[in-house]
mmCIF file of C-alpha atoms in Angstrom:
data_model
loop_
_atom_site.group_PDB
_atom_site.id
_atom_site.type_symbol
_atom_site.label_atom_id
_atom_site.label_comp_id
_atom_site.label_asym_id
_atom_site.label_seq_id
_atom_site.Cartn_x
_atom_site.Cartn_y
_atom_site.Cartn_z
ATOM 1 C CA MET A 610 -24.031 -25.861 26.803
ATOM 2 C CA ILE A 611 -20.829 -27.127 25.421
ATOM 3 C CA SER A 612 -19.184 -30.001 26.904
ATOM 4 C CA GLU A 613 -15.378 -29.403 28.503
ATOM 5 C CA ARG A 614 -14.867 -31.793 25.292
ATOM 6 C CA PHE A 615 -15.675 -30.023 22.509
ATOM 7 C CA ARG A 616 -14.499 -27.317 23.745
ATOM 8 C CA ILE A 617 -11.141 -28.140 23.835
ATOM 9 C CA ILE A 618 -12.551 -29.168 19.702
ATOM 10 C CA LEU A 619 -12.981 -25.900 19.004
ATOM 11 C CA LEU A 620 -9.959 -23.761 20.659
ATOM 12 C CA VAL A 621 -7.838 -26.659 18.815
ATOM 13 C CA SER A 622 -9.886 -25.836 15.655
ATOM 14 C CA LEU A 623 -9.328 -22.117 16.273
ATOM 15 C CA PHE A 624 -5.466 -22.785 15.884
ATOM 16 C CA LEU A 625 -5.853 -24.500 13.749
ATOM 17 C CA TYR A 626 -7.575 -21.836 11.731
ATOM 18 C CA PHE A 627 -5.312 -18.906 12.928
ATOM 19 C CA SER A 628 -2.583 -20.848 11.268
ATOM 20 C CA GLY A 629 -4.925 -21.634 8.228
ATOM 21 C CA ILE A 630 -5.105 -18.007 7.974
ATOM 22 C CA VAL A 631 -1.785 -17.010 8.745
ATOM 23 C CA PHE A 632 -0.094 -19.736 6.736
ATOM 24 C CA LEU A 633 -2.245 -18.098 3.399
ATOM 25 C CA LEU A 634 -1.050 -14.638 3.915
ATOM 26 C CA VAL A 635 2.837 -16.170 4.481
ATOM 27 C CA HIS A 636 3.014 -16.807 0.455
ATOM 28 C CA LYS A 637 0.285 -14.455 -0.195
ATOM 29 C CA LEU A 638 -2.493 -16.341 -1.027
ATOM 30 C CA LEU A 639 -5.024 -14.074 0.332
ATOM 31 C CA LEU A 640 -4.581 -10.983 1.004
ATOM 32 C CA ILE A 641 -5.451 -8.871 4.554
ATOM 33 C CA LYS A 642 -7.929 -6.927 3.378
ATOM 34 C CA HIS A 643 -9.940 -9.812 2.633
ATOM 35 C CA CYS A 644 -9.053 -12.276 5.556
ATOM 36 C CA LEU A 645 -9.303 -9.305 8.552
ATOM 37 C CA ILE A 646 -13.579 -10.491 8.534
ATOM 38 C CA TRP A 647 -11.910 -14.148 9.075
ATOM 39 C CA LEU A 648 -9.859 -12.880 11.758
ATOM 40 C CA LEU A 649 -12.327 -10.846 13.666
ATOM 41 C CA ALA A 650 -14.636 -13.993 13.085
ATOM 42 C CA GLY A 651 -11.218 -16.314 14.890
ATOM 43 C CA VAL A 652 -11.422 -13.965 17.718
ATOM 44 C CA VAL A 653 -15.542 -13.562 18.822
ATOM 45 C CA MET A 654 -15.440 -17.496 18.477
ATOM 46 C CA SER A 655 -12.505 -17.355 20.732
ATOM 47 C CA ILE A 656 -14.320 -15.908 23.288
ATOM 48 C CA MET A 657 -17.022 -17.583 23.248
ATOM 49 C CA VAL A 658 -15.414 -20.208 23.313
ATOM 50 C CA ILE A 659 -13.005 -19.034 25.751
ATOM 51 C CA PHE A 660 -15.873 -17.381 27.804
ATOM 52 C CA PRO A 661 -18.837 -19.788 27.239
ATOM 53 C CA ASP A 662 -20.972 -18.552 29.814
ATOM 54 C CA MET A 663 -21.236 -15.333 28.215
ATOM 55 C CA LEU A 664 -22.229 -17.098 24.918
ATOM 56 C CA LYS A 665 -25.232 -18.294 27.390
ATOM 57 C CA LYS A 666 -26.283 -15.676 28.087
ATOM 58 C CA ILE A 667 -26.499 -13.438 24.878
ATOM 59 C CA ALA A 668 -28.089 -17.217 23.448
ATOM 60 C CA SER A 669 -30.561 -16.658 26.173
ATOM 61 C CA ILE A 670 -31.114 -12.878 25.169
ATOM 62 C CA PHE A 671 -31.235 -14.682 21.165
ATOM 63 C CA GLY A 672 -34.239 -16.416 23.259
ATOM 64 C CA VAL A 673 -32.034 -19.408 21.604
ATOM 65 C CA TYR A 674 -31.943 -22.435 25.193
ATOM 66 C CA SER A 675 -29.230 -24.400 23.618
ATOM 67 C CA ASP A 676 -25.591 -22.164 23.649
ATOM 68 C CA THR A 677 -24.087 -24.272 20.854
ATOM 69 C CA ASN A 678 -27.066 -24.786 18.854
ATOM 70 C CA PHE A 679 -26.372 -20.486 18.994
ATOM 71 C CA LEU A 680 -22.681 -20.596 17.689
ATOM 72 C CA PHE A 681 -23.880 -22.634 14.865
ATOM 73 C CA MET A 682 -26.464 -20.494 13.668
ATOM 74 C CA LEU A 683 -24.365 -17.749 14.262
ATOM 75 C CA CYS A 684 -21.456 -19.116 12.313
ATOM 76 C CA ILE A 685 -24.376 -19.937 9.794
ATOM 77 C CA GLY A 686 -25.536 -16.286 9.527
ATOM 78 C CA PHE A 687 -21.807 -15.115 9.108
ATOM 79 C CA ILE A 688 -20.891 -17.043 5.856
ATOM 80 C CA LEU A 689 -24.366 -16.429 4.560
ATOM 81 C CA LEU A 690 -23.306 -12.614 4.457
ATOM 82 C CA PHE A 691 -20.022 -12.904 3.749
ATOM 83 C CA ILE A 692 -20.960 -15.422 0.166
ATOM 84 C CA VAL A 693 -23.363 -11.978 -0.203
ATOM 85 C CA TYR A 694 -20.495 -9.757 -0.175
ATOM 86 C CA LEU A 695 -18.269 -12.109 -1.809
ATOM 87 C CA SER A 696 -20.456 -11.493 -4.712
ATOM 88 C CA HIS A 697 -20.192 -7.898 -5.255
ATOM 89 C CA LEU A 698 -16.598 -8.941 -5.496
ATOM 90 C CA ALA A 699 -16.963 -10.705 -7.797
ATOM 91 C CA MET A 700 -18.966 -8.139 -9.887
ATOM 92 C CA ARG A 701 -16.318 -5.633 -9.145
ATOM 93 C CA LEU A 702 -14.488 -8.360 -10.599
ATOM 94 C CA THR A 703 -16.004 -8.882 -13.556
ATOM 95 C CA GLU A 704 -16.200 -5.111 -14.419
ATOM 96 C CA SER A 705 -13.299 -4.826 -13.850
ATOM 97 C CA ASN A 706 -11.882 -7.384 -16.341
ATOM 98 C CA ARG A 707 -14.585 -6.030 -18.712
ATOM 99 C CA ARG A 708 -12.815 -2.827 -18.813
ATOM 100 C CA LEU A 709 -9.355 -3.953 -19.254
ATOM 101 C CA VAL A 710 -10.706 -6.365 -22.036
ATOM 102 C CA GLN A 711 -12.521 -3.102 -24.125
ATOM 103 C CA GLU A 712 -9.179 -1.160 -23.443
ATOM 104 C CA VAL A 713 -6.593 -3.472 -24.589
ATOM 105 C CA ALA A 714 -9.050 -4.183 -27.355
ATOM 106 C CA ILE A 715 -8.812 0.050 -28.569
ATOM 107 C CA LEU A 716 -5.083 -0.491 -28.090
ATOM 108 C CA LYS A 717 -4.585 -2.776 -30.324
ATOM 109 C CA LYS A 718 -7.294 -1.160 -32.643
ATOM 110 C CA GLU A 719 -4.746 1.395 -32.309
ATOM 111 C CA SER A 720 -1.512 0.044 -32.249
ATOM 112 C CA GLU A 721 -2.195 -2.088 -36.108
ATOM 113 C CA ALA A 722 -3.961 1.323 -37.087
ATOM 114 C CA GLN A 723 -0.332 3.508 -36.506
ATOM 115 C CA LYS A 724 1.435 0.114 -38.120
ATOM 116 C CA ASN A 725 -0.479 0.468 -41.354
ATOM 117 C CA GLY A 726 -0.189 4.309 -41.191
ATOM 118 C CA GLN A 727 3.624 3.488 -40.873
ATOM 119 C CA MET B 822 7.985 18.557 -20.913
ATOM 120 C CA ILE B 823 9.421 16.907 -18.627
ATOM 121 C CA ILE B 824 11.280 13.510 -21.043
ATOM 122 C CA ASN B 825 15.566 14.467 -20.806
ATOM 123 C CA LYS B 826 17.320 12.037 -19.945
ATOM 124 C CA CYS B 827 20.471 12.427 -18.257
ATOM 125 C CA LEU B 828 23.413 14.266 -19.501
ATOM 126 C CA ASN B 829 26.143 11.801 -18.809
ATOM 127 C CA ASP B 830 25.896 8.361 -18.923
ATOM 128 C CA ASN B 831 28.444 7.765 -16.693
ATOM 129 C CA ASP B 832 25.567 9.234 -14.110
ATOM 130 C CA MET B 833 23.689 6.517 -12.170
ATOM 131 C CA ARG B 834 19.949 7.280 -14.362
ATOM 132 C CA LYS B 835 17.304 8.502 -11.897
ATOM 133 C CA ILE B 836 13.379 8.849 -12.447
ATOM 134 C CA VAL B 837 10.998 10.542 -10.015
ATOM 135 C CA ILE B 838 7.067 8.782 -10.120
ATOM 136 C CA ILE B 839 4.462 11.388 -9.429
ATOM 137 C CA PRO B 840 1.407 8.657 -8.698
ATOM 138 C CA ALA B 841 -1.697 11.083 -8.403
ATOM 139 C CA TYR B 842 -5.310 10.556 -8.049
ATOM 140 C CA ASN B 843 -7.268 13.215 -8.957
ATOM 141 C CA GLU B 844 -5.259 16.224 -8.532
ATOM 142 C CA GLU B 845 -5.991 18.286 -11.507
ATOM 143 C CA ALA B 846 -5.565 21.574 -9.046
ATOM 144 C CA SER B 847 -1.740 20.709 -7.789
ATOM 145 C CA ILE B 848 0.035 18.234 -10.684
ATOM 146 C CA VAL B 849 0.919 21.357 -12.373
ATOM 147 C CA PRO B 850 2.780 23.760 -10.574
ATOM 148 C CA LEU B 851 4.923 20.358 -8.951
ATOM 149 C CA VAL B 852 5.660 19.342 -11.904
ATOM 150 C CA GLU B 853 6.703 22.981 -13.179
ATOM 151 C CA SER B 854 8.887 23.215 -9.763
ATOM 152 C CA LEU B 855 10.838 19.920 -11.149
ATOM 153 C CA GLN B 856 11.826 22.418 -13.964
ATOM 154 C CA GLU B 857 15.110 23.293 -12.726
ATOM 155 C CA TYR B 858 16.004 19.463 -11.453
ATOM 156 C CA GLN B 859 15.331 17.929 -15.622
ATOM 157 C CA ASP B 860 18.906 17.632 -16.909
ATOM 158 C CA ARG B 861 19.064 15.294 -13.993
ATOM 159 C CA TYR B 862 15.453 13.471 -13.711
ATOM 160 C CA ASP B 863 13.461 11.719 -15.469
ATOM 161 C CA PHE B 864 9.712 12.213 -14.098
ATOM 162 C CA ILE B 865 6.754 10.279 -15.034
ATOM 163 C CA VAL B 866 3.561 10.661 -13.741
ATOM 164 C CA ILE B 867 1.139 7.975 -13.075
ATOM 165 C CA ASN B 868 -2.520 8.302 -13.342
ATOM 166 C CA ASP B 869 -4.624 6.479 -11.228
ATOM 167 C CA ALA B 870 -7.629 6.394 -13.605
ATOM 168 C CA SER B 871 -7.849 10.366 -11.897
ATOM 169 C CA THR B 872 -12.758 11.171 -12.163
ATOM 170 C CA ASP B 873 -11.584 14.397 -12.377
ATOM 171 C CA ARG B 874 -8.712 16.250 -15.210
ATOM 172 C CA THR B 875 -5.376 15.542 -14.250
ATOM 173 C CA GLU B 876 -5.596 13.642 -17.075
ATOM 174 C CA GLU B 877 -6.371 15.770 -19.505
ATOM 175 C CA ILE B 878 -3.947 18.575 -18.122
ATOM 176 C CA LEU B 879 -1.719 16.029 -18.344
ATOM 177 C CA VAL B 880 -1.937 15.834 -22.370
ATOM 178 C CA SER B 881 -1.995 19.411 -22.917
ATOM 179 C CA ASN B 882 0.884 20.302 -20.724
ATOM 180 C CA GLN B 883 2.565 17.169 -22.613
ATOM 181 C CA ILE B 884 3.834 15.688 -19.516
ATOM 182 C CA ASN B 885 4.971 11.666 -19.361
ATOM 183 C CA HIS B 886 2.843 10.008 -17.892
ATOM 184 C CA ILE B 887 1.288 6.494 -18.167
ATOM 185 C CA THR B 888 -2.527 6.767 -16.809
ATOM 186 C CA LEU B 889 -4.181 3.354 -15.490
ATOM 187 C CA PRO B 890 -7.143 2.319 -17.113
ATOM 188 C CA LEU B 891 -8.312 1.328 -13.842
ATOM 189 C CA ASN B 892 -8.434 3.331 -10.148
ATOM 190 C CA LEU B 893 -5.671 0.968 -8.237
ATOM 191 C CA GLY B 894 -4.416 3.184 -5.238
ATOM 192 C CA ILE B 895 -1.379 4.548 -4.595
ATOM 193 C CA GLY B 896 0.625 0.969 -4.376
ATOM 194 C CA GLY B 897 -0.154 0.104 -8.286
ATOM 195 C CA ALA B 898 0.197 3.532 -9.007
ATOM 196 C CA VAL B 899 4.032 3.512 -7.734
ATOM 197 C CA GLN B 900 4.436 -0.806 -8.659
ATOM 198 C CA THR B 901 3.604 0.775 -12.406
ATOM 199 C CA GLY B 902 6.660 3.304 -11.544
ATOM 200 C CA TYR B 903 8.824 0.949 -10.448
ATOM 201 C CA LEU B 904 7.764 -1.238 -13.653
ATOM 202 C CA TYR B 905 8.266 1.708 -15.508
ATOM 203 C CA ALA B 906 11.982 2.005 -13.963
ATOM 204 C CA LEU B 907 12.293 -1.329 -14.233
ATOM 205 C CA GLN B 908 11.609 -1.654 -17.942
ATOM 206 C CA HIS B 909 13.237 1.344 -18.903
ATOM 207 C CA GLY B 910 16.725 0.971 -16.855
ATOM 208 C CA TYR B 911 16.687 3.652 -14.116
ATOM 209 C CA ASP B 912 19.413 2.709 -10.801
ATOM 210 C CA ILE B 913 17.093 5.365 -8.601
ATOM 211 C CA ALA B 914 14.246 5.740 -8.388
ATOM 212 C CA ILE B 915 11.885 8.835 -6.554
ATOM 213 C CA GLN B 916 8.703 7.994 -5.372
ATOM 214 C CA LEU B 917 7.344 12.249 -4.751
ATOM 215 C CA ASP B 918 3.960 12.504 -4.434
ATOM 216 C CA GLY B 919 1.324 14.141 -6.655
ATOM 217 C CA ASP B 920 -0.740 16.822 -4.090
ATOM 218 C CA GLY B 921 2.550 18.914 -4.023
ATOM 219 C CA GLN B 922 3.230 17.372 -0.039
ATOM 220 C CA HIS B 923 6.610 16.528 -1.190
ATOM 221 C CA ASP B 924 9.437 19.072 -1.393
ATOM 222 C CA PRO B 925 11.828 18.741 -4.975
ATOM 223 C CA ARG B 926 14.941 20.206 -2.958
ATOM 224 C CA TYR B 927 15.826 17.412 -1.174
ATOM 225 C CA LEU B 928 16.038 15.377 -4.277
ATOM 226 C CA ASP B 929 19.616 15.336 -4.591
ATOM 227 C CA SER B 930 20.297 14.603 -0.693
ATOM 228 C CA MET B 931 17.862 12.119 -1.076
ATOM 229 C CA VAL B 932 19.564 10.464 -3.890
ATOM 230 C CA GLN B 933 23.230 10.677 -2.595
ATOM 231 C CA PRO B 934 23.875 8.159 -0.425
ATOM 232 C CA ILE B 935 21.744 5.825 -2.972
ATOM 233 C CA GLU B 936 24.367 6.816 -5.435
ATOM 234 C CA SER B 937 27.727 6.273 -3.566
ATOM 235 C CA GLY B 938 26.486 2.905 -2.448
ATOM 236 C CA GLU B 939 25.642 3.780 1.850
ATOM 237 C CA CYS B 940 22.308 2.276 1.636
ATOM 238 C CA GLU B 941 19.807 1.262 -1.117
ATOM 239 C CA VAL B 942 16.451 2.819 0.560
ATOM 240 C CA THR B 943 16.637 6.626 1.063
ATOM 241 C CA ILE B 944 13.591 7.763 2.979
ATOM 242 C CA GLY B 945 12.082 12.021 3.805
ATOM 243 C CA SER B 946 11.371 12.328 7.247
ATOM 244 C CA ARG B 947 9.393 14.986 9.268
ATOM 245 C CA TYR B 948 10.458 13.435 12.306
ATOM 246 C CA LEU B 949 13.734 14.210 11.560
ATOM 247 C CA THR B 950 14.141 17.954 12.544
ATOM 248 C CA TYR B 951 10.220 18.511 12.953
ATOM 249 C CA GLU B 952 9.837 21.206 10.145
ATOM 250 C CA GLY B 953 7.131 22.334 7.828
ATOM 251 C CA PHE B 954 3.709 20.400 8.020
ATOM 252 C CA GLN B 955 4.450 17.496 10.462
ATOM 253 C CA SER B 956 0.058 16.338 10.272
ATOM 254 C CA SER B 957 -2.569 16.063 12.186
ATOM 255 C CA VAL B 958 -1.985 14.412 16.728
ATOM 256 C CA PHE B 959 -3.983 11.255 16.307
ATOM 257 C CA ARG B 960 -2.113 10.547 12.345
ATOM 258 C CA ARG B 961 1.610 11.326 14.546
ATOM 259 C CA ILE B 962 0.265 8.799 17.418
ATOM 260 C CA GLY B 963 -0.213 6.408 15.149
ATOM 261 C CA ILE B 964 2.276 6.645 13.114
ATOM 262 C CA ARG B 965 5.248 6.727 16.621
ATOM 263 C CA PHE B 966 2.616 3.193 17.439
ATOM 264 C CA LEU B 967 3.963 1.770 13.648
ATOM 265 C CA SER B 968 6.886 3.277 13.933
ATOM 266 C CA GLY B 969 7.292 0.938 17.091
ATOM 267 C CA LEU B 970 6.421 -1.583 15.475
ATOM 268 C CA ILE B 971 8.315 -1.739 12.563
ATOM 269 C CA TRP B 972 11.513 -1.332 15.625
ATOM 270 C CA LEU B 973 9.834 -4.786 17.175
ATOM 271 C CA ASN B 974 9.547 -6.927 14.236
ATOM 272 C CA THR B 975 12.872 -5.473 12.315
ATOM 273 C CA GLY B 976 15.093 -4.221 15.387
ATOM 274 C CA ILE B 977 15.525 -0.605 12.684
ATOM 275 C CA LYS B 978 14.048 2.660 14.593
ATOM 276 C CA ILE B 979 12.307 4.463 11.276
ATOM 277 C CA SER B 980 10.951 7.587 12.572
ATOM 278 C CA ASP B 981 8.230 8.521 9.324
ATOM 279 C CA VAL B 982 6.919 5.563 8.557
ATOM 280 C CA THR B 983 4.188 6.890 6.544
ATOM 281 C CA SER B 984 6.258 8.747 4.259
ATOM 282 C CA GLY B 985 6.136 8.121 0.843
ATOM 283 C CA TYR B 986 9.007 10.572 -0.069
ATOM 284 C CA ARG B 987 10.916 7.311 -0.633
ATOM 285 C CA ALA B 988 14.180 6.843 -3.059
ATOM 286 C CA VAL B 989 15.276 3.202 -3.832
ATOM 287 C CA GLY B 990 18.272 1.609 -5.723
ATOM 288 C CA ARG B 991 17.826 -0.162 -8.651
ATOM 289 C CA ARG B 992 17.971 -4.058 -6.584
ATOM 290 C CA MET B 993 14.794 -2.910 -4.439
ATOM 291 C CA ILE B 994 12.982 -1.220 -7.377
ATOM 292 C CA ALA B 995 13.038 -5.061 -9.068
ATOM 293 C CA LEU B 996 12.129 -6.220 -5.748
ATOM 294 C CA PHE B 997 9.297 -3.344 -5.617
ATOM 295 C CA CYS B 998 7.765 -4.706 -9.136
ATOM 296 C CA LYS B 999 7.749 -8.036 -7.729
ATOM 297 C CA TYR B 1000 6.375 -7.501 -4.098
ATOM 298 C CA TYR B 1001 4.434 -4.056 -3.613
ATOM 299 C CA PRO B 1002 1.380 -3.492 -0.539
ATOM 300 C CA GLN B 1003 -1.435 -2.651 -2.528
ATOM 301 C CA ASP B 1004 -3.000 -0.743 0.703
ATOM 302 C CA TYR B 1005 -1.425 1.662 1.806
ATOM 303 C CA PRO B 1006 1.751 0.442 0.662
ATOM 304 C CA GLU B 1007 4.520 2.404 2.858
ATOM 305 C CA PRO B 1008 5.562 0.504 5.799
ATOM 306 C CA GLU B 1009 5.116 -2.765 5.024
ATOM 307 C CA ALA B 1010 7.526 -1.759 1.606
ATOM 308 C CA ILE B 1011 9.642 -1.261 4.910
ATOM 309 C CA ILE B 1012 9.619 -4.363 6.390
ATOM 310 C CA ILE B 1013 9.801 -5.949 2.450
ATOM 311 C CA ALA B 1014 13.411 -3.565 2.081
ATOM 312 C CA ALA B 1015 14.487 -4.064 5.721
ATOM 313 C CA ARG B 1016 13.964 -8.633 5.345
ATOM 314 C CA SER B 1017 15.907 -8.320 2.041
ATOM 315 C CA LYS B 1018 18.612 -7.238 3.724
ATOM 316 C CA SER B 1019 18.642 -3.882 2.433
ATOM 317 C CA LYS B 1020 20.319 -0.766 3.941
ATOM 318 C CA ILE B 1021 17.783 2.064 4.957
ATOM 319 C CA LYS B 1022 18.458 5.726 6.037
ATOM 320 C CA GLU B 1023 16.103 8.420 6.955
ATOM 321 C CA ILE B 1024 16.972 12.141 5.172
ATOM 322 C CA PRO B 1025 15.171 15.127 7.137
ATOM 323 C CA VAL B 1026 12.817 16.677 5.012
ATOM 324 C CA SER B 1027 10.205 19.832 5.035
ATOM 325 C CA MET B 1028 7.472 18.693 4.132
ATOM 326 C CA LYS B 1029 4.574 21.329 3.042
ATOM 327 C CA GLU B 1030 0.748 20.397 3.622
ATOM 328 C CA ARG B 1031 -1.374 19.772 0.222
ATOM 329 C CA SER B 1032 -1.304 22.392 -2.060
ATOM 330 C CA ALA B 1033 -5.160 21.523 -3.318
ATOM 331 C CA GLY B 1034 -6.917 18.607 -2.877
ATOM 332 C CA ASN B 1035 -8.551 16.531 -0.534
ATOM 333 C CA SER B 1036 -6.635 13.380 1.598
ATOM 334 C CA SER B 1037 -7.973 9.983 1.077
ATOM 335 C CA ILE B 1038 -7.745 9.172 4.872
ATOM 336 C CA ASN B 1039 -10.549 9.463 7.140
ATOM 337 C CA PHE B 1040 -11.802 8.932 11.044
ATOM 338 C CA ARG B 1041 -13.814 5.727 9.536
ATOM 339 C CA ARG B 1042 -10.549 4.638 7.112
ATOM 340 C CA ALA B 1043 -8.206 5.639 10.065
ATOM 341 C CA VAL B 1044 -9.114 2.981 12.598
ATOM 342 C CA TYR B 1045 -9.360 0.726 9.381
ATOM 343 C CA TYR B 1046 -5.545 1.247 8.239
ATOM 344 C CA MET B 1047 -4.256 0.920 11.545
ATOM 345 C CA ILE B 1048 -5.288 -2.439 12.445
ATOM 346 C CA LYS B 1049 -4.901 -3.998 9.073
ATOM 347 C CA VAL B 1050 -1.637 -1.886 8.479
ATOM 348 C CA SER B 1051 -0.251 -3.635 12.276
ATOM 349 C CA ILE B 1052 -1.331 -6.893 10.587
ATOM 350 C CA ALA B 1053 0.210 -6.363 7.244
ATOM 351 C CA VAL B 1054 3.729 -5.195 8.876
ATOM 352 C CA ILE B 1055 3.425 -8.609 11.446
ATOM 353 C CA ILE B 1056 3.414 -11.350 8.028
ATOM 354 C CA ALA B 1057 5.163 -9.469 6.017
ATOM 355 C CA ASN B 1058 7.674 -10.146 8.429
ATOM 356 C CA ILE B 1059 6.748 -13.560 8.654
ATOM 357 C CA THR B 1060 6.510 -13.395 5.106
ATOM 358 C CA GLY B 1061 10.493 -11.989 4.805
ATOM 359 C CA ILE B 1062 11.995 -14.203 8.145
ATOM 360 C CA CYS B 1063 10.637 -17.281 5.810
ATOM 361 C CA GLY B 1064 12.750 -16.319 2.122
ATOM 362 C CA GLY B 1065 9.002 -14.655 1.357
ATOM 363 C CA TYR B 1066 10.946 -11.969 -1.046
ATOM 364 C CA ASP B 1067 13.884 -14.121 -2.045
ATOM 365 C CA LYS B 1068 12.330 -15.677 -4.858
#
C-alpha cells in the first residue's frame, strides 16, 4: 500500500524526471533513440502511481505482498537490464573506435607514402 | 566520370549529394542519368560503408565518391555530403537518393527558387500533383500524421515531410553541417530549417519505385520510426524555440 504522501512525492519526482529528460534532449546531451526507453519507463511508472490499485493487482499476481516492494523490484530489474544494454552499446562503440583508428593509421601511411613518392 | 565544375563563374556552384548504402544495382543507372546535367552540377556519392559491390562499382566507373569507414545511416551520410559541400564552397546542395527513386529531371526546378532568392530550402513533393510512385497506404497515413505534427509545431504546411529529394542554400548547408539528425532525419530537418527562419518551398515531383535493392523500413522499424520521429519533431521544435540552432 502506497501512502498518499509517497504518491505525491513520486508524482513530483516523475515530473522532475520527465523535465530532466526533455532538458537533456533540447540541449542535445542525450540522443532520442537512447532516451525512448527512459520515457517508456517514466510512462509506466506514472500509470502505476496514478492508479495504485493496478499496481496492487499486478503485485499480487506476482505473489508480492507489498506493492511498494514490487515497484522497487521492477525498478531494479529494469536498471539491471538497461546496464546490460549499455554494456552492449559500449562494446559497439569500442569496435567502431578500433576500426576508425585502423582506418586513420592506414590513411596516414598512404599519405606519407604519397608524400615520399613525390 | 562526374567531376565537372560549373563553366560560368557567376553561376551558383551546385552539388548533388547521393547517399548510397548497398545500391550496387541502382547506382550506375542513376549516375548515367545524371550525365546530361554535369555541365551545371557536380556530384558526390556518399558510400555509407556498403557491404555489397557498391564501392567496387564506384571505383571501377571512376565516380566521384566518399567512402565512410563505418555505417552512419542516412543522416550521417547526408551530413558528410553537406560537410564536403561546405568545405568546397558550394552554394546549393541537392540531396538525391541512391536508390533511383528521385528523377534528376527536376534538378533545375528544385534549385531555381533558391537561386532566385525565393527560399532557402526546396522539397520535392509527391503529394502536390500525385504523379508517379506514391508509396503504400500505411506510409502515406504516417506521412500525413507527421505533416500535421510539423504544422502544429511550426505553422508550416509540408505535404511530403519524408521526401529525401531536397535542395538547400549555403546558410542551410552550414547549419546542417552542425546540426543534422542522424536517425530518419527528413522531418526533423524541416523543423531545424523552419526554426532557423529559413523559407521552405515544395516543388511537385514525380518519384519512381525503387529500381533495385530493398527498403530499410519494415513493420517493426515503421512503429519505431513513428514514435521516434514524432518525439524528435517536438524536441527539435523546443530546441529551436530556445535558440538551440542559433549557436
